[in-house]
Coordinates of C-alpha atoms in Angstrom, one line a residue:
X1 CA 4.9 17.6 -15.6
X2 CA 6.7 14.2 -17.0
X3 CA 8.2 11.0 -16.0
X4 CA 10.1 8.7 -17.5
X5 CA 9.3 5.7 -17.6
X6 CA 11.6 2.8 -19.5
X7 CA 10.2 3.3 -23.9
X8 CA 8.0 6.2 -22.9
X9 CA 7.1 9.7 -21.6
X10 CA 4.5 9.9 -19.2
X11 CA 2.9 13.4 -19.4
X12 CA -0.1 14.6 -16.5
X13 CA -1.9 17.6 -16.9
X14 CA -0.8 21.0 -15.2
X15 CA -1.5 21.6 -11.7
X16 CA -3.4 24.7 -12.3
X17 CA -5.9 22.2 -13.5
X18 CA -6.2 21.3 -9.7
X19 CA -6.8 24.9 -8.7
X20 CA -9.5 25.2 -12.1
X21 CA -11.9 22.2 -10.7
X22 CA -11.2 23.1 -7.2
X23 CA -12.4 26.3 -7.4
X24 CA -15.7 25.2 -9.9
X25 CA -16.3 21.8 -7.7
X26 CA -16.4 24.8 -4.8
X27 CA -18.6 27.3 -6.1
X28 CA -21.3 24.4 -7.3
X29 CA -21.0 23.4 -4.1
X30 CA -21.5 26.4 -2.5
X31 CA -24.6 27.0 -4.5
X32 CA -26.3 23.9 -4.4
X33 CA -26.1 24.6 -0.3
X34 CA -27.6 27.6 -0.6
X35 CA -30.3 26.8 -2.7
X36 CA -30.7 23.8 -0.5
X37 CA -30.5 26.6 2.7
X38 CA -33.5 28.4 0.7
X39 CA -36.0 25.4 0.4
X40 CA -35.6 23.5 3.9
X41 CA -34.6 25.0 7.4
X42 CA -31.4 22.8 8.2
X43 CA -31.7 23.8 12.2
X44 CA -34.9 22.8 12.3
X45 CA -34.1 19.5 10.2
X46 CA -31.5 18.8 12.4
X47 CA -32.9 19.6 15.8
X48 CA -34.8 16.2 14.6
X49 CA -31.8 14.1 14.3
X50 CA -31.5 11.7 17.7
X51 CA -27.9 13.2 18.5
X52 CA -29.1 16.7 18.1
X53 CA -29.0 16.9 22.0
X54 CA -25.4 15.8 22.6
X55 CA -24.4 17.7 19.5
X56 CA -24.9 21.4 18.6
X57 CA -25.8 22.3 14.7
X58 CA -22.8 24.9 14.5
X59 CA -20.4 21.9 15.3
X60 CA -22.1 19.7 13.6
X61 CA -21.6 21.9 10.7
X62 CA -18.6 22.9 10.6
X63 CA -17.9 18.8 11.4
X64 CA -20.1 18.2 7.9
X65 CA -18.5 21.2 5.8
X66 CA -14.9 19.7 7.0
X67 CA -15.6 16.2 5.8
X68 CA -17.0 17.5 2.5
X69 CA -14.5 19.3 1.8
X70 CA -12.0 16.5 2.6
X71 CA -13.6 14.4 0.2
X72 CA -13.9 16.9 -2.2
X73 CA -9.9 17.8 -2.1
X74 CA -8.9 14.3 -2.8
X75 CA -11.5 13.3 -5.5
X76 CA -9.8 16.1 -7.2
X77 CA -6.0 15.5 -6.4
X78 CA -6.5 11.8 -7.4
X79 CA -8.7 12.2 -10.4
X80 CA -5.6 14.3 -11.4
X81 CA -3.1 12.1 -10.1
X82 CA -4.7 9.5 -11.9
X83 CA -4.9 10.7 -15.2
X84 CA -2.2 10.5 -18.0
X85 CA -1.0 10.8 -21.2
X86 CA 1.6 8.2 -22.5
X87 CA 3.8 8.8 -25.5
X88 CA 5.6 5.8 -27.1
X89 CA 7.7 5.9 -30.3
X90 CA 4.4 4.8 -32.3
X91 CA 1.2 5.9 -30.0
X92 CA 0.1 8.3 -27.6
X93 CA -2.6 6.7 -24.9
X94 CA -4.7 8.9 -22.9
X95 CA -5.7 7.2 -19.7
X96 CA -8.4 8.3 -16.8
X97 CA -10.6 7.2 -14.0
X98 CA -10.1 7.0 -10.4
X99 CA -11.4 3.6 -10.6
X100 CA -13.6 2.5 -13.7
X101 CA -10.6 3.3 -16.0
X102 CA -10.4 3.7 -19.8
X103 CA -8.0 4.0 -22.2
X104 CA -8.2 5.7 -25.6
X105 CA -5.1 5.3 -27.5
X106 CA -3.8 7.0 -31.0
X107 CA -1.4 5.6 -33.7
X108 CA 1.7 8.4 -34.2
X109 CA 1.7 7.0 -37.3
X110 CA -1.4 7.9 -38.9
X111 CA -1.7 11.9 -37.2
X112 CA -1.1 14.2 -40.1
X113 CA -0.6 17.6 -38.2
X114 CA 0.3 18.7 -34.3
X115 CA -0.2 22.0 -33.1
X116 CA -1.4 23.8 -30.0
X117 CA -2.8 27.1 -28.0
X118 CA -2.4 29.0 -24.7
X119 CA -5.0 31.3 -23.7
X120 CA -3.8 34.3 -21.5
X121 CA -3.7 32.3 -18.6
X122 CA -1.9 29.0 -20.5
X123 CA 1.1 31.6 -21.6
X124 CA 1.8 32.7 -17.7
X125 CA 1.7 29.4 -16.4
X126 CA 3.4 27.7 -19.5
X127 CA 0.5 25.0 -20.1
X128 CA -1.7 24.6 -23.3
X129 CA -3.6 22.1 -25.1
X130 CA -2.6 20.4 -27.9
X131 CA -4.0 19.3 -31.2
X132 CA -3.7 16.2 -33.1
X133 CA -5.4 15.2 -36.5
X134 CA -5.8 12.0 -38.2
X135 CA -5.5 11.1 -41.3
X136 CA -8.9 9.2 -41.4
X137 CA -10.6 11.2 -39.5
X138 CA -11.3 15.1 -39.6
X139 CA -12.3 15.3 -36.1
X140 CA -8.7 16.7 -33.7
X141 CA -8.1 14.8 -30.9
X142 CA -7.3 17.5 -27.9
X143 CA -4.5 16.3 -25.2
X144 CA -5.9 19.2 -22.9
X145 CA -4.0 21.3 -20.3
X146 CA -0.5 20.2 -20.8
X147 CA 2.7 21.7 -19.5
X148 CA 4.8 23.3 -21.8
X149 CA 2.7 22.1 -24.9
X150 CA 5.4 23.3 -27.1
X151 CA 7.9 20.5 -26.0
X152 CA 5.7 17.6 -26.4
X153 CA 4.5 19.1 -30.1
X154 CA 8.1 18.7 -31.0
X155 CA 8.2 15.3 -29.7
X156 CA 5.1 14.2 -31.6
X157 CA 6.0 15.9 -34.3
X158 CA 9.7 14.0 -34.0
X159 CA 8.3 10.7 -33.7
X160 CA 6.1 11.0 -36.9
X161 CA 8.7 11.6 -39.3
X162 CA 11.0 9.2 -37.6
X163 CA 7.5 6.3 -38.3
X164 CA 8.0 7.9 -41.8
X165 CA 11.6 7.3 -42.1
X166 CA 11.6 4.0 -41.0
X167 CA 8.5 2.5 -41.9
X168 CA 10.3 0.7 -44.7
X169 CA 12.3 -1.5 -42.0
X170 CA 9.4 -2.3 -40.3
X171 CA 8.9 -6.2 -39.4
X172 CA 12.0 -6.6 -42.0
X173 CA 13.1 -10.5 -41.1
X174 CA 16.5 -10.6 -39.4
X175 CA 18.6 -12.5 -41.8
X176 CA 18.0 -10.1 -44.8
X177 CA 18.6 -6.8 -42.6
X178 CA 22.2 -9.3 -41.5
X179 CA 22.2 -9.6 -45.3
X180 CA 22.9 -6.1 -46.3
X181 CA 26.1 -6.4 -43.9
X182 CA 27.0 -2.8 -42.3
X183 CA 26.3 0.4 -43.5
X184 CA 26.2 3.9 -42.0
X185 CA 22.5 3.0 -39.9
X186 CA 23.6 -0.8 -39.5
X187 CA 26.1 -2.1 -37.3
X188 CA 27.2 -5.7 -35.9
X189 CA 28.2 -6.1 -32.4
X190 CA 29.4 -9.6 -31.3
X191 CA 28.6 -9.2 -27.5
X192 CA 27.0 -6.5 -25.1
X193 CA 29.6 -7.7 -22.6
X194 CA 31.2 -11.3 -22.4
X195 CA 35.1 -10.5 -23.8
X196 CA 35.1 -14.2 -26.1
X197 CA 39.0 -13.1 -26.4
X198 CA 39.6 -12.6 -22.2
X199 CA 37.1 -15.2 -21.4
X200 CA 35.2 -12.7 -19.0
X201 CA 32.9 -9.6 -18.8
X202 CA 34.6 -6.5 -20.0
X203 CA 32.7 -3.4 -19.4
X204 CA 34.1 -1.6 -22.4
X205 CA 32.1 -3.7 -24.9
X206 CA 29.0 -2.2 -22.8
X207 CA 30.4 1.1 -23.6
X208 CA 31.2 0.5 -27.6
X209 CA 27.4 -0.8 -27.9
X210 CA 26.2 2.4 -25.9
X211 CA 28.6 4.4 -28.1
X212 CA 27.1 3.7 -31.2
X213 CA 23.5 3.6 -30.0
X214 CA 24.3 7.8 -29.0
X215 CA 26.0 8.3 -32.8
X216 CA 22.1 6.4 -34.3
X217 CA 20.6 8.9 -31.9
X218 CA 23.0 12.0 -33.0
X219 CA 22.6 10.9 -36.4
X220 CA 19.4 9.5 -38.7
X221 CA 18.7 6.3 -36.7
X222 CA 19.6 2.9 -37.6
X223 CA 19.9 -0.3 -36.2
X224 CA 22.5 -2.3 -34.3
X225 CA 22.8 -6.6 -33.8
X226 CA 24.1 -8.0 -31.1
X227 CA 25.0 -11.9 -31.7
X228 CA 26.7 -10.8 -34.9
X229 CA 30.2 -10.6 -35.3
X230 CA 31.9 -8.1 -38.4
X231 CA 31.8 -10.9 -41.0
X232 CA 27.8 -11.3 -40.4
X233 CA 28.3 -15.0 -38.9
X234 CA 25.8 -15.6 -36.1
X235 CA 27.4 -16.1 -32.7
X236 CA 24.2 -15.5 -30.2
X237 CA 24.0 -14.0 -26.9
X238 CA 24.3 -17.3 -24.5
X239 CA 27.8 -15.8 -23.2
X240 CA 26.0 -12.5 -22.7
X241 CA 23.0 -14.6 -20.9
X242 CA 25.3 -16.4 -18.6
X243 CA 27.1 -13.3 -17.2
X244 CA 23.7 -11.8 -15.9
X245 CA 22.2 -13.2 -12.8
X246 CA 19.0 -13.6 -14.6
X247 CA 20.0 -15.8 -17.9
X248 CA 17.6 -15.3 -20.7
X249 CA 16.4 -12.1 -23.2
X250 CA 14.3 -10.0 -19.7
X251 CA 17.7 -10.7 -18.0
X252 CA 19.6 -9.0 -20.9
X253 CA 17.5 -6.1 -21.4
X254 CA 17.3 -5.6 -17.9
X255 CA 21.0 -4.6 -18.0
X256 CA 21.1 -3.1 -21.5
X257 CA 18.4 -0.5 -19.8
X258 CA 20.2 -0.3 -16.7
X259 CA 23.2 0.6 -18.5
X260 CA 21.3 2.5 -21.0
X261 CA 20.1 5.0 -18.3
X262 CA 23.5 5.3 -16.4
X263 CA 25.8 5.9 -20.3
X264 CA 22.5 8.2 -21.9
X265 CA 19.8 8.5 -19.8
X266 CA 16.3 7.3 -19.2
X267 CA 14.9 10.3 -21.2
X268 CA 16.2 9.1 -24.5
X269 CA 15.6 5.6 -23.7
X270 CA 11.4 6.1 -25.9
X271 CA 13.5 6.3 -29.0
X272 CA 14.9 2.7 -28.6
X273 CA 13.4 -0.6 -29.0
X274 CA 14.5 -3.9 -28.6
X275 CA 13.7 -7.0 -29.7
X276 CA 14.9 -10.6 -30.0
X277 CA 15.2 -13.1 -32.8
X278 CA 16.5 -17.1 -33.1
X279 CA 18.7 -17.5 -36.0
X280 CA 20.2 -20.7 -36.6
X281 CA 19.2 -21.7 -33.0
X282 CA 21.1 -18.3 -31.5
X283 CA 19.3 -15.4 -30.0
X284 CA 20.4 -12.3 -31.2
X285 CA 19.0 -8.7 -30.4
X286 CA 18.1 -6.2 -32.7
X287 CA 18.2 -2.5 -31.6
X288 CA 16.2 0.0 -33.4
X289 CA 17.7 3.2 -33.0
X290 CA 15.1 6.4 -33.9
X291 CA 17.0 10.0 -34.1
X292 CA 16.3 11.9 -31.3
X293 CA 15.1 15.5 -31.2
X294 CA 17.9 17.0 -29.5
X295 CA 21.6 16.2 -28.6
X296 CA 22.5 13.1 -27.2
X297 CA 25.9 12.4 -25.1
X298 CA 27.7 9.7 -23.7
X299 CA 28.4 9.6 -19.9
X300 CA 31.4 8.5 -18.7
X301 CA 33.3 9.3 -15.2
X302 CA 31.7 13.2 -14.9
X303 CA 32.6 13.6 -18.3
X304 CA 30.5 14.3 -21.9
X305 CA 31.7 12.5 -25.4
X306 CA 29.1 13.5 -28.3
X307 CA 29.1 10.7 -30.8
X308 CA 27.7 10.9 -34.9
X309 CA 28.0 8.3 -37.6
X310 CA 30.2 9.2 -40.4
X311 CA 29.9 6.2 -43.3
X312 CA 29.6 2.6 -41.6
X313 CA 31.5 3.9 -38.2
X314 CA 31.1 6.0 -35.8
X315 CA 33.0 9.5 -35.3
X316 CA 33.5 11.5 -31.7
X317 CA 33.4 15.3 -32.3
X318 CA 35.1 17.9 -30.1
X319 CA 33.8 20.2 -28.4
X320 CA 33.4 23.0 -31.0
X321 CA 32.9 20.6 -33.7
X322 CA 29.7 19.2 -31.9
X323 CA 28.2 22.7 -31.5
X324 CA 28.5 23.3 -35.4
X325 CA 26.9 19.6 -35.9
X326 CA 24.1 20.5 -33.5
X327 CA 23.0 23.9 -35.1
X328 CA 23.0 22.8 -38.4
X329 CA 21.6 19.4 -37.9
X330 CA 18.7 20.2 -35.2
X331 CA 18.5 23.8 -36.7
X332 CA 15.0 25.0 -35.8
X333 CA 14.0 22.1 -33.5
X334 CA 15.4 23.1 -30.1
X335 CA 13.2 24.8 -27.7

């Protein structure tokens, strides 16, 4: 089971897990009452208790084994609820309590190998658990009981070679990356939406950003500046700020993500990241674009346009033309 959640999948453990405990928690508890029934007479205990007259044992009883059991059913639906695994493009955090939590959390970058196992049980209800090794450390790290284990091993597995790929561009100052001008995994983008030419909002620029984000994601990655027009001069985003109703950078990626989910969808939105930089007293935004791990389309009035980058711009493909792209270029990585 997984949500979405803005730069990250949030993954919670099977609900068979809920039945496993359940059914231990029930059987210790069954035990330690009758072991308990062995060494001490509860009737007799009880006809003790000052409310033993206006009470019988039986309903008392029953009213005791009902509250126990109550308790017992939500320590183990929230201890559940409560515990997660988050995986972000560069770490996977495993989080847990009901209320003294802790968080334990696990660099993508520096895991070496990702595998996993279902027992008999795992492969009829499609869970597993899932093991990752660091570099540094011998010792695997187990995400334990997880749905469809096979999914998020390709996911992992994804994300580490994309921290390979890229770790080159990593914390690479804006003006040199604006320096190489555009190539096939950099593009310039004036504005996200503020038409300089029409002196308004046109929704179309939305769509030529979102456009070539998909063709990053169809493609190898890359990167994408908005503040920059094609010649690499530095125009900034205060046009773009004063169109939103909240005018600064949380404003602006506000409504990139908003129209991020609506164009692609909030699933692919963990493979993008962006972040903000002052040139020449301008903001501009940088978008890092990872490849994702499967196909990637553009949404627009019911309809599907599949986008790859071909050189420094970006291609559509038709419809049989995509499926050739996909098999050969995520050949062995569907599920």
């Amino acid at each position: 089971m997984n949500w979405q959640f803005n730069n990250q999948t949030i993954v919670r453990k099977s609900p068979v897990v809920i039945v496993k405990t359940f059914l231990v928690l029930q059987l210790t508890a069954v035990a330690v009452f009758f072991l308990a029934g062995v060494a001490a007479d509860y009737g007799e205990l009880y006809s003790n208790l000052p409310f033993s007259k206006s009470l019988s044992f039986h309903i008392a009883e029953i009213a005791g084994i009902f509250v126990l059991e109550t308790i017992l059913v939500f320590y183990i639906f929230f201890s559940w609820h409560k515990e997660y695994y988050s995986i972000q493009r560069d770490q996977i955090t495993h989080a847990e309590g009901i209320i003294f939590r802790k968080k334990s959390t696990t660099p993508i970058g520096a895991i070496y190998s990702v595998d996993y196992r279902q027992g008999p049980l795992g492969r009829l209800t499609k869970y597993g658990h899932i093991e990752l090794r660091e570099s540094n450390s011998g010792k695997p790290i187990i995400l334990d009981n997880i749905p469809e284990p096979q999914q998020y091993v390709e996911l992992i597995t994804h994300l580490k070679n994309n921290i390979q790929k890229t770790g080159n561009h990593v914390n690479k100052p804006l003006r040199k990356i604006i320096a190489e001008g555009e190539h096939e995994g950099l593009e310039f983008k004036t504005s996200f939406r503020w038409d300089i030419h029409q002196d308004k909002v046109n929704k179309n620029l939305e769509k030529a950003v979102m456009k070539t984000i998909v063709a990053f994601l169809n493609s190898e990655g890359g990167r994408l500046v908005i503040g920059i027009d094609d010649t690499g001069k530095i125009v900034g985003l205060e046009n773009d700020f004063k169109s939103l109703p909240k005018s600064n950078t949380d404003g602006f990626q506000n409504h990139f993500t908003n129209v991020f989910h609506t164009m692609i969808g909030p699933e692919f939105r963990q493979f993008i990241e962006l972040t903000f930089h002052e040139v020449d007293d301008k903001n501009c935004c940088l978008i890092s674009v990872l490849s994702a791990n499967r196909p990637t389309y553009l949404k627009l009035d019911d309809q599907e346009e599949f986008y790859i980058r071909t050189g420094n711009g970006t291609t559509g493909l038709k419809l049989s033309e995509a499926a050739s792209y996909v098999d050969s270029h995520w050949r062995g990585k569907l599920i």
